[in-house]
Each structure stands twice: as C-alpha cells, then as structure tokens.
CSV table of C-alpha atoms in Angstrom, one decimal:
chain,number,residue,atom,x,y,z
A,1,MET,CA,96.1,270.4,189.9
A,2,CYS,CA,99.9,270.0,190.0
A,3,ASP,CA,101.4,272.0,187.2
A,4,LYS,CA,104.9,270.8,188.1
A,5,PHE,CA,104.2,267.3,187.0
A,6,LEU,CA,105.2,267.1,183.3
A,7,LEU,CA,104.9,263.9,181.3
A,8,PRO,CA,105.2,263.6,177.6
A,9,ILE,CA,101.8,263.5,175.9
A,10,ARG,CA,102.9,260.4,174.1
A,11,LEU,CA,102.0,258.3,177.2
A,12,THR,CA,98.4,259.3,177.0
A,13,ARG,CA,96.8,256.6,179.2
A,14,VAL,CA,99.4,256.8,182.0
A,15,HIS,CA,99.5,260.5,181.8
A,16,LEU,CA,95.7,260.8,182.4
A,17,LEU,CA,96.0,258.2,185.2
A,18,VAL,CA,98.7,260.2,186.9
A,19,LEU,CA,96.8,263.5,186.7
A,20,LEU,CA,93.7,261.8,188.1
A,21,LEU,CA,95.6,260.4,191.0
A,22,LEU,CA,97.4,263.7,191.7
A,23,SER,CA,94.1,265.6,191.7
A,24,SER,CA,93.1,263.5,194.6
A,25,VAL,CA,96.4,263.9,196.3
A,26,GLU,CA,95.7,267.6,196.7
A,27,LEU,CA,92.8,266.7,199.0
A,28,VAL,CA,95.3,265.1,201.4
A,29,ALA,CA,96.8,267.1,204.2
A,30,GLN,CA,100.1,268.5,203.0
A,31,ASN,CA,102.1,266.9,205.8
A,32,GLU,CA,100.8,263.4,205.0
A,33,TYR,CA,103.3,261.0,203.3
A,34,VAL,CA,102.6,260.2,199.7
A,35,MET,CA,104.1,256.9,198.5
A,36,PRO,CA,106.2,257.0,195.3
A,37,ILE,CA,104.4,255.5,192.3
A,38,VAL,CA,106.2,253.6,189.5
A,39,TYR,CA,104.3,253.7,186.2
A,40,VAL,CA,105.3,251.1,183.6
A,41,GLU,CA,103.8,251.2,180.1
A,42,THR,CA,104.9,248.4,177.8
A,43,LEU,CA,105.2,248.7,174.1
A,44,GLY,CA,101.9,247.7,172.6
A,45,GLY,CA,100.5,247.0,176.1
A,46,VAL,CA,102.2,243.5,176.1
A,47,GLU,CA,102.1,241.9,179.5
A,48,PRO,CA,105.4,240.3,180.7
A,49,THR,CA,104.9,236.5,181.1
A,50,CYS,CA,106.9,233.6,182.3
A,51,THR,CA,107.1,229.8,181.6
A,52,PRO,CA,107.8,227.4,184.5
A,53,ILE,CA,110.6,224.8,183.7
A,54,LYS,CA,111.7,221.7,185.5
A,55,HIS,CA,114.6,219.3,185.1
A,56,SER,CA,114.0,215.6,185.2
A,57,GLY,CA,117.1,214.9,187.3
A,58,TYR,CA,116.9,217.8,189.8
A,59,LYS,CA,114.4,219.3,192.2
A,60,GLY,CA,112.8,222.7,191.9
A,61,THR,CA,111.0,224.8,189.3
A,62,THR,CA,112.4,228.0,187.9
A,63,ILE,CA,111.1,230.2,185.1
A,64,ILE,CA,112.0,231.6,181.7
A,65,SER,CA,110.8,235.2,181.1
A,66,ASP,CA,111.7,237.4,178.1
A,67,TYR,CA,112.1,241.2,178.4
A,68,VAL,CA,109.3,243.4,177.1
A,69,ARG,CA,110.2,246.9,176.0
A,70,ALA,CA,108.7,249.6,178.3
A,71,ARG,CA,108.5,253.2,179.4
A,72,VAL,CA,109.1,253.8,183.1
A,73,VAL,CA,108.0,256.9,185.0
A,74,MET,CA,108.4,257.4,188.7
A,75,ALA,CA,106.6,260.1,190.6
A,76,GLN,CA,105.9,261.2,194.2
A,77,GLY,CA,103.1,263.7,194.7
A,78,CYS,CA,103.6,266.5,192.2
A,79,ASP,CA,107.3,265.6,191.5
A,80,THR,CA,108.6,263.5,188.6
A,81,LEU,CA,111.4,261.5,190.2
A,82,PHE,CA,112.4,259.7,187.0
A,83,SER,CA,111.2,259.5,183.4
A,84,SER,CA,112.9,257.1,180.9
A,85,PRO,CA,113.6,258.4,177.4
A,86,LEU,CA,111.2,257.8,174.5
A,87,ALA,CA,113.7,256.6,171.9
A,88,ASP,CA,111.9,254.3,169.4
A,89,ASP,CA,114.7,251.7,169.3
A,90,THR,CA,114.7,251.0,173.1
A,91,PHE,CA,111.5,252.6,174.4
A,92,GLY,CA,113.7,253.7,177.3
A,93,ALA,CA,113.6,250.5,179.4
A,94,LYS,CA,112.5,246.8,179.5
A,95,ILE,CA,110.8,244.7,182.1
A,96,LYS,CA,110.4,240.9,182.8
A,97,ILE,CA,109.3,238.6,185.5
A,98,ARG,CA,112.0,237.5,187.9
A,99,GLY,CA,112.3,235.0,190.7
A,100,ASN,CA,111.7,231.2,191.0
A,101,THR,CA,108.9,230.2,193.4
A,102,SER,CA,107.7,233.8,193.8
A,103,ALA,CA,107.3,234.2,190.0
A,104,ARG,CA,104.4,231.7,190.0
A,105,LYS,CA,102.3,233.7,192.4
A,106,SER,CA,99.6,236.0,191.3
A,107,LYS,CA,101.5,239.1,192.4
A,108,LYS,CA,104.6,238.9,190.2
A,109,PRO,CA,108.1,240.2,191.0
A,110,TYR,CA,109.8,242.1,188.2
A,111,LYS,CA,113.2,243.0,186.9
A,112,VAL,CA,113.5,246.4,185.3
A,113,LYS,CA,116.5,247.3,183.0
A,114,LEU,CA,116.9,250.9,182.0
A,115,ALA,CA,118.5,251.9,178.7
A,116,LYS,CA,120.5,254.5,180.6
A,117,LYS,CA,121.8,254.4,184.2
A,118,ALA,CA,119.8,256.2,186.8
A,119,ASP,CA,119.2,256.1,190.5
A,120,LEU,CA,115.6,255.4,191.1
A,121,LEU,CA,116.0,255.9,194.8
A,122,GLY,CA,117.0,259.6,194.4
A,123,ARG,CA,120.4,259.6,195.9
A,124,GLU,CA,123.7,261.0,194.6
A,125,PRO,CA,124.8,260.5,191.0
A,126,ALA,CA,127.3,257.8,192.0
A,127,CYS,CA,124.4,255.4,192.8
A,128,LYS,CA,123.2,255.2,189.2
A,129,ASP,CA,122.6,251.8,187.6
A,130,LYS,CA,120.5,250.2,184.9
A,131,GLU,CA,119.1,247.2,186.8
A,132,TRP,CA,116.5,247.3,189.5
A,133,ALA,CA,114.2,244.8,191.2
A,134,LEU,CA,110.5,245.2,192.0
A,135,LEU,CA,109.8,242.7,194.8
A,136,ALA,CA,106.2,241.6,195.4
A,137,GLY,CA,104.6,239.7,198.3
A,138,ASP,CA,102.2,240.6,201.0
A,139,PHE,CA,103.3,242.9,203.9
A,140,LYS,CA,104.7,240.1,206.0
A,141,GLU,CA,107.0,239.1,203.2
A,142,GLN,CA,108.0,242.6,202.5
A,143,LEU,CA,108.7,243.4,206.1
A,144,LYS,CA,110.9,240.3,206.3
A,145,THR,CA,112.7,241.5,203.2
A,146,ILE,CA,113.6,244.9,204.6
A,147,VAL,CA,114.7,243.3,207.9
A,148,GLY,CA,116.9,240.9,206.0
A,149,LEU,CA,118.4,243.7,203.8
A,150,GLN,CA,119.0,245.7,207.0
A,151,MET,CA,120.9,242.7,208.4
A,152,ASN,CA,123.6,243.3,205.7
A,153,LYS,CA,124.3,246.8,207.2
A,154,ILE,CA,124.3,245.4,210.7
A,155,LEU,CA,126.8,242.7,209.7
A,156,GLU,CA,128.8,245.3,207.8
A,157,MET,CA,128.7,243.4,204.5
A,158,GLU,CA,130.4,245.3,201.7
A,159,PHE,CA,127.2,245.8,199.6
A,160,CYS,CA,123.9,246.5,201.3
A,161,PRO,CA,121.1,246.8,198.8
A,162,SER,CA,118.9,249.9,199.4
A,163,TRP,CA,115.2,249.9,199.0
A,164,GLN,CA,112.0,252.0,198.8
A,165,PHE,CA,108.3,251.1,199.1
A,166,CYS,CA,106.4,252.1,196.1
A,167,ARG,CA,103.1,251.5,194.2
A,168,LEU,CA,103.3,249.9,190.8
A,169,PHE,CA,101.0,250.6,187.9
A,170,LEU,CA,101.6,248.3,184.9
A,171,ASN,CA,99.8,249.3,181.7
A,172,GLY,CA,97.4,251.3,183.8
A,173,GLU,CA,96.6,248.5,186.2
A,174,ASP,CA,97.3,249.0,189.9
A,175,LYS,CA,99.5,246.0,190.9
A,176,GLY,CA,99.7,247.1,194.5
A,177,ILE,CA,102.6,247.9,196.8
A,178,TYR,CA,106.1,246.7,195.9
A,179,LEU,CA,109.7,247.1,197.1
A,180,LEU,CA,111.9,248.8,194.7
A,181,VAL,CA,115.4,247.4,195.5
A,182,GLU,CA,118.9,247.6,194.1
A,183,SER,CA,119.6,244.3,192.4
A,184,VAL,CA,122.8,242.4,193.2
A,185,LYS,CA,125.2,243.1,190.4
A,186,VAL,CA,128.6,244.5,189.6
A,187,ASN,CA,128.9,248.2,189.7
A,188,THR,CA,132.3,249.5,191.0
A,189,LYS,CA,130.8,252.8,192.1
A,190,CYS,CA,127.8,251.6,194.2
A,191,ARG,CA,127.2,247.9,194.2
A,192,LEU,CA,129.6,245.0,193.9
A,193,ASN,CA,133.2,246.2,193.4
A,194,VAL,CA,134.6,243.9,190.8
A,195,ASP,CA,137.0,244.9,188.1
A,196,GLU,CA,137.2,243.4,184.6
A,197,SER,CA,139.7,240.7,185.8
A,198,GLY,CA,137.5,239.5,188.7
A,199,PHE,CA,134.2,237.6,188.8
A,200,PHE,CA,130.9,237.3,190.6
A,201,ALA,CA,129.1,233.9,190.8
A,202,GLU,CA,126.1,232.4,192.5
A,203,LEU,CA,125.8,228.9,193.9
A,204,ASP,CA,122.6,228.1,192.2
A,205,ALA,CA,120.1,225.3,192.6
A,206,TYR,CA,118.7,226.1,189.1
A,207,TRP,CA,122.1,226.0,187.3
A,208,TRP,CA,120.6,223.5,184.9
A,209,ALA,CA,118.5,226.3,183.2
A,210,LYS,CA,121.8,228.0,182.2
A,211,SER,CA,124.1,227.1,179.4
A,212,TYR,CA,127.3,227.3,181.5
A,213,ALA,CA,127.8,226.2,185.1
A,214,ILE,CA,130.8,225.1,187.2
A,215,GLY,CA,130.9,222.0,189.4
A,216,ASP,CA,129.3,218.6,189.4
A,217,GLY,CA,126.9,218.6,192.4
A,218,THR,CA,123.2,219.2,192.7
A,219,MET,CA,124.1,222.8,193.2
A,220,ARG,CA,126.6,224.5,190.8
A,221,TYR,CA,128.2,227.9,190.3
A,222,VAL,CA,126.7,230.2,187.7
A,223,VAL,CA,128.8,233.1,186.7
A,224,LYS,CA,126.9,236.4,186.9
A,225,TYR,CA,129.8,238.6,185.9
A,226,PRO,CA,131.3,238.8,183.3
A,227,ASP,CA,128.3,238.2,181.2
A,228,GLU,CA,128.1,234.7,179.8
A,229,ASP,CA,128.4,235.8,176.2
A,230,GLU,CA,131.5,237.8,177.1
A,231,LEU,CA,133.4,235.1,179.0
A,232,THR,CA,136.6,234.0,177.3
A,233,ASN,CA,138.0,230.6,177.7
A,234,LYS,CA,140.9,232.1,179.7
A,235,GLN,CA,138.4,233.7,182.2
A,236,LYS,CA,136.4,230.4,182.5
A,237,ALA,CA,139.6,228.5,183.3
A,238,TYR,CA,140.6,231.0,185.9
A,239,ILE,CA,137.1,231.1,187.6
A,240,GLU,CA,136.9,227.3,187.6
A,241,THR,CA,140.4,227.0,189.1
A,242,VAL,CA,139.5,229.4,191.9
A,243,LEU,CA,136.2,227.8,192.8
A,244,SER,CA,137.4,224.2,192.6
A,245,GLY,CA,140.5,225.2,194.6
A,246,PHE,CA,138.3,226.8,197.3
A,247,GLU,CA,136.2,223.7,197.7
A,248,ALA,CA,139.2,221.4,197.8
A,249,SER,CA,140.9,223.6,200.4
A,250,ILE,CA,138.2,223.1,203.0
A,251,PRO,CA,138.9,219.4,203.8
A,252,ALA,CA,142.6,220.2,203.4
A,253,GLY,CA,142.3,222.9,206.0
A,254,SER,CA,143.9,225.5,203.7
A,255,TYR,CA,140.7,227.6,202.9
A,256,GLU,CA,142.2,230.8,204.4
A,257,ASP,CA,144.3,231.0,201.2
A,258,TYR,CA,141.0,231.3,199.2
A,259,ILE,CA,138.4,233.1,201.3
A,260,ASP,CA,137.8,236.2,203.5
A,261,VAL,CA,136.9,234.2,206.6
A,262,LYS,CA,135.1,237.1,208.3
A,263,SER,CA,132.9,237.7,205.3
A,264,PHE,CA,131.8,234.0,205.2
A,265,ALA,CA,131.3,233.8,209.0
A,266,SER,CA,129.2,237.1,208.9
A,267,TRP,CA,127.0,235.6,206.2
A,268,ILE,CA,126.0,232.5,208.1
A,269,LEU,CA,125.7,234.3,211.4
A,270,GLY,CA,123.2,236.6,209.7
A,271,HIS,CA,121.2,233.6,208.6
A,272,ASP,CA,121.3,232.2,212.1
A,273,ILE,CA,120.0,235.4,213.6
A,274,LEU,CA,117.3,235.5,210.9
A,275,GLY,CA,116.4,231.8,211.3
A,276,THR,CA,116.5,231.0,207.6
A,277,TYR,CA,114.7,227.9,206.4
A,278,ASP,CA,116.0,227.9,202.8
A,279,SER,CA,119.4,226.3,202.2
A,280,SER,CA,119.9,225.7,198.5
A,281,GLY,CA,117.5,228.6,197.7
A,282,SER,CA,119.2,231.2,199.9
A,283,ASN,CA,121.0,233.0,197.1
A,284,LEU,CA,124.6,232.4,197.9
A,285,PHE,CA,126.8,234.9,196.1
A,286,LEU,CA,130.6,234.7,195.8
A,287,VAL,CA,132.7,237.7,194.8
A,288,LYS,CA,136.4,238.0,193.7
A,289,GLU,CA,137.3,241.6,193.1
A,290,ASP,CA,140.2,240.9,190.7
A,291,ASN,CA,142.5,238.2,189.6
A,292,THR,CA,145.4,239.0,191.9
A,293,ALA,CA,146.7,236.7,194.6
A,294,GLN,CA,146.0,239.4,197.2
A,295,THR,CA,142.2,239.3,196.9
A,296,LYS,CA,140.2,236.5,198.3
A,297,LEU,CA,136.6,235.2,197.7
A,298,LYS,CA,134.1,237.2,199.7
A,299,MET,CA,130.4,236.5,200.3
A,300,GLY,CA,128.0,238.8,198.6
A,301,PRO,CA,125.0,240.3,200.5
A,302,LEU,CA,122.2,238.2,202.2
A,303,TRP,CA,119.3,238.1,199.7
A,304,ASP,CA,115.9,236.6,199.4
A,305,PHE,CA,114.2,236.4,202.8
A,306,SER,CA,110.9,234.6,202.2
A,307,GLY,CA,112.2,231.8,204.5
A,308,ILE,CA,113.4,233.8,207.5
A,309,CYS,CA,111.9,233.8,211.0
A,310,ARG,CA,111.0,230.1,210.5
A,311,VAL,CA,113.8,227.8,211.8
A,312,THR,CA,113.8,227.3,215.5
A,313,GLU,CA,117.2,225.7,215.5
A,314,TRP,CA,120.2,226.7,213.5
A,315,ALA,CA,119.7,228.0,210.0
A,316,ASN,CA,119.3,225.2,207.5
A,317,GLN,CA,122.6,226.1,205.8
A,318,HIS,CA,124.3,224.2,208.7
A,319,LYS,CA,122.6,221.0,207.5
A,320,TRP,CA,122.6,221.3,203.7
A,321,GLY,CA,124.9,224.2,202.8
A,322,GLN,CA,127.5,223.0,200.2
A,323,PHE,CA,130.5,224.5,202.1
A,324,ILE,CA,129.1,226.0,205.3
A,325,LYS,CA,128.9,222.7,207.2
A,326,PRO,CA,132.4,221.6,206.0
A,327,LEU,CA,133.8,225.0,207.1
A,328,PHE,CA,132.5,224.5,210.6
A,329,GLN,CA,133.9,221.0,210.7
A,330,SER,CA,137.3,221.7,209.2
A,331,SER,CA,140.4,220.8,211.2
A,332,ASN,CA,141.4,224.5,210.6
A,333,THR,CA,139.3,226.3,213.2
A,334,ALA,CA,139.8,229.8,211.7
A,335,PHE,CA,136.2,230.0,210.4
A,336,PHE,CA,134.8,228.4,213.6
A,337,ASN,CA,136.7,231.0,215.7
A,338,ALA,CA,135.7,234.0,213.5
A,339,TYR,CA,132.0,233.0,213.9
A,340,SER,CA,132.4,232.7,217.7
A,341,GLU,CA,134.3,236.1,217.9
A,342,LEU,CA,131.7,237.9,215.8
A,343,TRP,CA,128.9,236.8,218.1
A,344,ARG,CA,130.9,237.4,221.3
A,345,GLU,CA,132.0,240.9,220.4
A,346,ASN,CA,129.0,242.2,218.5
A,347,ARG,CA,126.0,240.3,220.0
A,348,GLU,CA,124.6,243.4,221.9
A,349,THR,CA,125.1,245.6,218.9
A,350,TYR,CA,123.3,243.2,216.6
A,351,GLU,CA,120.3,243.1,218.8
A,352,SER,CA,120.1,246.8,219.6
A,353,SER,CA,120.6,247.7,215.9
A,354,ILE,CA,117.8,245.4,214.6
A,355,LYS,CA,115.4,246.5,217.3
A,356,GLU,CA,116.2,250.2,216.6
A,357,PHE,CA,115.6,249.6,212.9
A,358,LEU,CA,112.2,248.1,213.6
A,359,ARG,CA,111.3,250.9,216.1
A,360,GLN,CA,112.2,253.6,213.5
A,361,PHE,CA,110.2,251.8,210.8
A,362,GLU,CA,107.1,251.6,213.0
A,363,HIS,CA,107.3,255.4,213.5
A,364,SER,CA,108.2,256.2,209.9
A,365,ASP,CA,106.0,258.1,207.5
A,366,VAL,CA,105.4,255.0,205.3
A,367,ALA,CA,104.1,252.8,208.2
A,368,PRO,CA,100.5,254.2,208.4
A,369,VAL,CA,100.3,254.1,204.6
A,370,LEU,CA,101.2,250.4,204.7
A,371,SER,CA,98.8,249.7,207.6
A,372,SER,CA,96.0,251.3,205.7
A,373,ALA,CA,96.8,249.5,202.4
A,374,TYR,CA,97.3,246.0,203.8
A,375,GLY,CA,94.8,246.3,206.7
A,376,LYS,CA,95.7,247.1,210.3
A,377,LYS,CA,95.2,243.5,211.4
A,378,ASP,CA,97.6,242.0,208.9
A,379,TYR,CA,100.1,244.9,209.4
A,380,ASP,CA,100.0,244.5,213.2
A,381,GLU,CA,100.4,240.7,213.0
A,382,ALA,CA,103.5,241.0,210.8
A,383,VAL,CA,105.1,243.7,212.9
A,384,ASN,CA,104.4,241.8,216.1
A,385,MET,CA,105.7,238.5,214.6
A,386,VAL,CA,109.0,240.0,213.6
A,387,ASN,CA,109.5,241.9,216.9
A,388,GLU,CA,108.7,238.7,218.9
A,389,TRP,CA,111.1,236.7,216.7
A,390,PHE,CA,114.1,238.8,217.7
A,391,ASP,CA,113.0,239.1,221.3
A,392,TRP,CA,113.2,235.3,221.4
A,393,ARG,CA,116.0,234.6,218.9
A,394,PHE,CA,118.9,236.4,220.6
A,395,ARG,CA,118.0,234.6,223.9
A,396,TRP,CA,117.9,231.3,222.0
A,397,ILE,CA,121.3,231.7,220.5
A,398,ASP,CA,122.8,232.7,223.9
A,399,ASN,CA,121.5,229.5,225.3
A,400,ASN,CA,122.5,227.2,222.4
A,401,ILE,CA,125.7,228.6,221.0
A,402,SER,CA,127.9,226.3,223.1
A,403,SER,CA,126.0,223.3,221.8
A,404,LEU,CA,126.7,224.5,218.3
A,405,PHE,CA,130.4,224.6,219.1
A,406,TYR,CA,130.2,221.1,220.5
A,407,GLN,CA,128.5,219.8,217.4
A,408,ARG,CA,131.1,221.3,215.1
A,409,ILE,CA,134.1,219.9,216.9
A,410,VAL,CA,135.2,216.5,215.7
A,411,SER,CA,137.6,214.7,217.9
A,412,ARG,CA,140.6,213.5,215.9
A,413,ASP,CA,143.4,211.1,217.0
A,414,ASP,CA,144.3,211.7,220.7
A,415,PHE,CA,143.9,215.4,220.8
A,416,TRP,CA,141.7,217.5,223.1
A,417,TYR,CA,139.6,220.4,221.9
A,418,ASP,CA,138.3,223.3,224.0
A,419,ILE,CA,135.0,224.9,223.3
A,420,SER,CA,136.6,227.4,220.9
A,421,GLY,CA,137.9,224.6,218.8
A,422,ARG,CA,141.6,225.0,219.8
A,423,ARG,CA,143.5,221.7,219.8
A,424,TYR,CA,145.8,220.5,222.6
A,425,ALA,CA,148.0,217.5,222.9
A,426,GLU,CA,147.6,217.5,226.7
A,427,PRO,CA,144.6,218.9,228.6
A,428,LYS,CA,144.9,221.7,231.1
A,429,THR,CA,143.1,221.5,234.4
A,430,ASN,CA,139.8,223.3,235.1
A,431,VAL,CA,139.0,223.6,231.4
A,432,LEU,CA,136.0,222.2,229.6
A,433,TYR,CA,137.0,220.1,226.6
A,434,VAL,CA,135.3,218.0,223.9
A,435,ARG,CA,136.8,214.6,223.5
A,436,GLU,CA,135.2,211.6,221.8
A,437,LYS,CA,132.2,213.9,221.1
A,438,LYS,CA,131.6,214.3,224.8
A,439,LYS,CA,132.0,217.3,227.1
A,440,MET,CA,134.7,216.8,229.8
A,441,LEU,CA,135.8,219.0,232.6
A,442,VAL,CA,139.4,218.3,233.5
A,443,LYS,CA,140.0,218.6,237.2
A,444,PRO,CA,143.4,218.6,239.1
C-alpha cells in the first residue's frame, strides 16, 4: 500500500476508492506509466446538469449549466498532485458542464473552477490559475484536440493551451479518459496577457444566450474579459468602438490600423492545414492587450477541434467567416500577402513539426495506456487517420494555393494584379496576372 498518499478522512468514499486503485497499481511493473486521476466529489453528491436552449430566430443549440460545489483531488500513482481545501463556504472548487453540441452527449465535458489558483499540470508556480477544462470525447476526438492545440505552438500563437490525459472519477463513478486543458482566459502570467484596460472577446454564434453582446449580425461579439458584471459603460463604449471600427476598416482597406495582420493570417492558415469544417462554431477569440493606440487586435488561440480533418477544400471560414473572407478580398493586400508569406517561408517547418509531434506521441508513455483503454482497433484507426490527413493535406495545399490566390483577387477598374495580389497600372512582360477574373500571361 502507498503510505505517501494522504487524503483527508472527510472524503471517505473517494479516499477508499483511491486506496483500492492504488493497491492494484503496486501489481504493475514500476516502469509502466500510470495515468493521473482526477477525483471530483460534489457537495451532497449532486450531479452537474445542463439545460439545452434555443433561440427562435437563430440556428444552433447551447446550454445553461450551474456550478455545483465540489472537492477536487488529483493523483498519479502514490503521489497527490493536487488537493483542494475543505473550507465549508466554498468546498474548495466548483464544477459545471461546458460546451454546446458536446454538452448533449453522454460523456459530458466539464469546467472546473478552483477557489484558489493552482497548476493542475504540475509546472512552475507562474502557471497557476483557477479555471480548467475537462474535455470529453472518444479517442479520435481527443487526438484531434491535441493535434489542434499543438498547431498553436507550430504557428507561434501567443497562448498555446497545455494539456494532460487523465481519468475522471465523479462522485465515485469512473467517467473515462479526459483531457485536462488550460481554458482560454486572461491571466497575464501564463495565459492571455491583457491588462485591466484591455479586453478579450469571442465572436459567438450563441451570443443570444448572453445578456450583453456587440454587433447586429447572426454572430456577435461576447466580452469574456472584463467580466460582464464588472464592465463599466466607459469600457463598453471603448470595446464597441474598437470592434465596429475594425469591421468597418476591412472594406475601407485600413484594417492594418486595427489588427496584428500576422496573427490573423496565422489563425486562418492553421485552420486551412487542419481542414476545419466549423465556421461560426470555430471559437474565434479576439484580444486587445490594453487600451493604447500602440496595441492592435490579435487572434487568440485555435480552439475546439471536433470539426478538423474533414474539409477537403479550404477551411469553411473562407466561405462563412465574418471577416476572414472580406480580409482576403480587401483592396489592401497586406493580409493576403502575410498569409502567402507564412506558407512560403514556413511550409516545411509546419509539416515536419506536426509529423514529429505525432511520432513522439505514438512513442510516448501514455500511448499504450490509451490503446488499451479505447481498444487497439479504434486507437490505430484514429492515429492512421490523422497521419494520413497530414500526408495528403500539405500536398493538397501545395497544389491549390495558387487557385486560392486567384479566387481572392478581385479585378478593379483597369488595373492588373499579379498572383501575390500586387496591383499594377501597366503589366510587365513574362508575368502571370489576374485580370477580369482570368489568368493571363503577358508576353513581349
């Protein structure tokens, strides 16, 4: 028995379950990987629930879920990695169901909010936060999630959520294998770097479930930071001015005054590589670090990857994205050129990095545990599917990126446009142009 594992006697049921599991762990070879286990015991054993809600004028279904007070303990083998306090007024933490479509599945995703900041992934103290996500799904969905999260690092997005496979026990019931992930929120030390004068917003298809949203379209901006109940009228006016000014700047061709162009181009390029089916549901986050004129809107991390590895053309944000398509078609070709340059200069790095990530994952300690838990057949199918996707996808983009450029160039007046989108009053010889939506090679 592991005498190092110390849990308060107050959690009798979970404590006994832990000790029972750990007694069996000792039968396993010492060098075999033991998956971390998250134990959640709610106050009174109340199960978190959610209520689906719809809007008569808009598509989609989201949920309402209330927090349930809970105790959270995280262990790995004989070691207690985290144990929330037992204060009667907070019970140490709270938990609720999260998500939209995923929340209506039998294996629920959860949001955990701790009473006191901690790093559940066991890194340095600077990585502490109160909010964490427990993402559900089968192995294929979880594999796509970690691949998508890794794409943030490959693209050098400023915040790349970290993750850990774990097993979840809720009120003594084994809920299966989950992904414990850093949620997307403001934390100047380790997540989104936004000070008290800046903001963080999401372009949300389910804005109608919130009491405050910005815009007048089928998708509107929901402010995630500052918290809605802390937003002053002055802050609201500032955020509305920035976001409305940004959208108006695209057709005017002045969007470089509002956005970090590389950040936006990296975001859509990531979705093109991943082949994302979702458009309005692809979790589009906008960040402004402060309210000074020097800082510009940046894209937050790619998030929610249930729809990746599906689209065999360009990601669907090209068709239905609220501002992605207009940015490509703007008379100002800065965005267009940034996208082209990212692909041209980093294409080999993108491919080698994602393949190396997959190779390392397949040889990691957790891989055989997942294969055993989900079944070797389902595990192998998922791994093969993702590997084959990237074997094909990079070749496909190579063969089709010029057509993407042609589609995004709109001939205006009597000007000529080369395949990088640069405009010329007079054509040069031996150069391929787009004119009147047709490709033309100008010869001497």
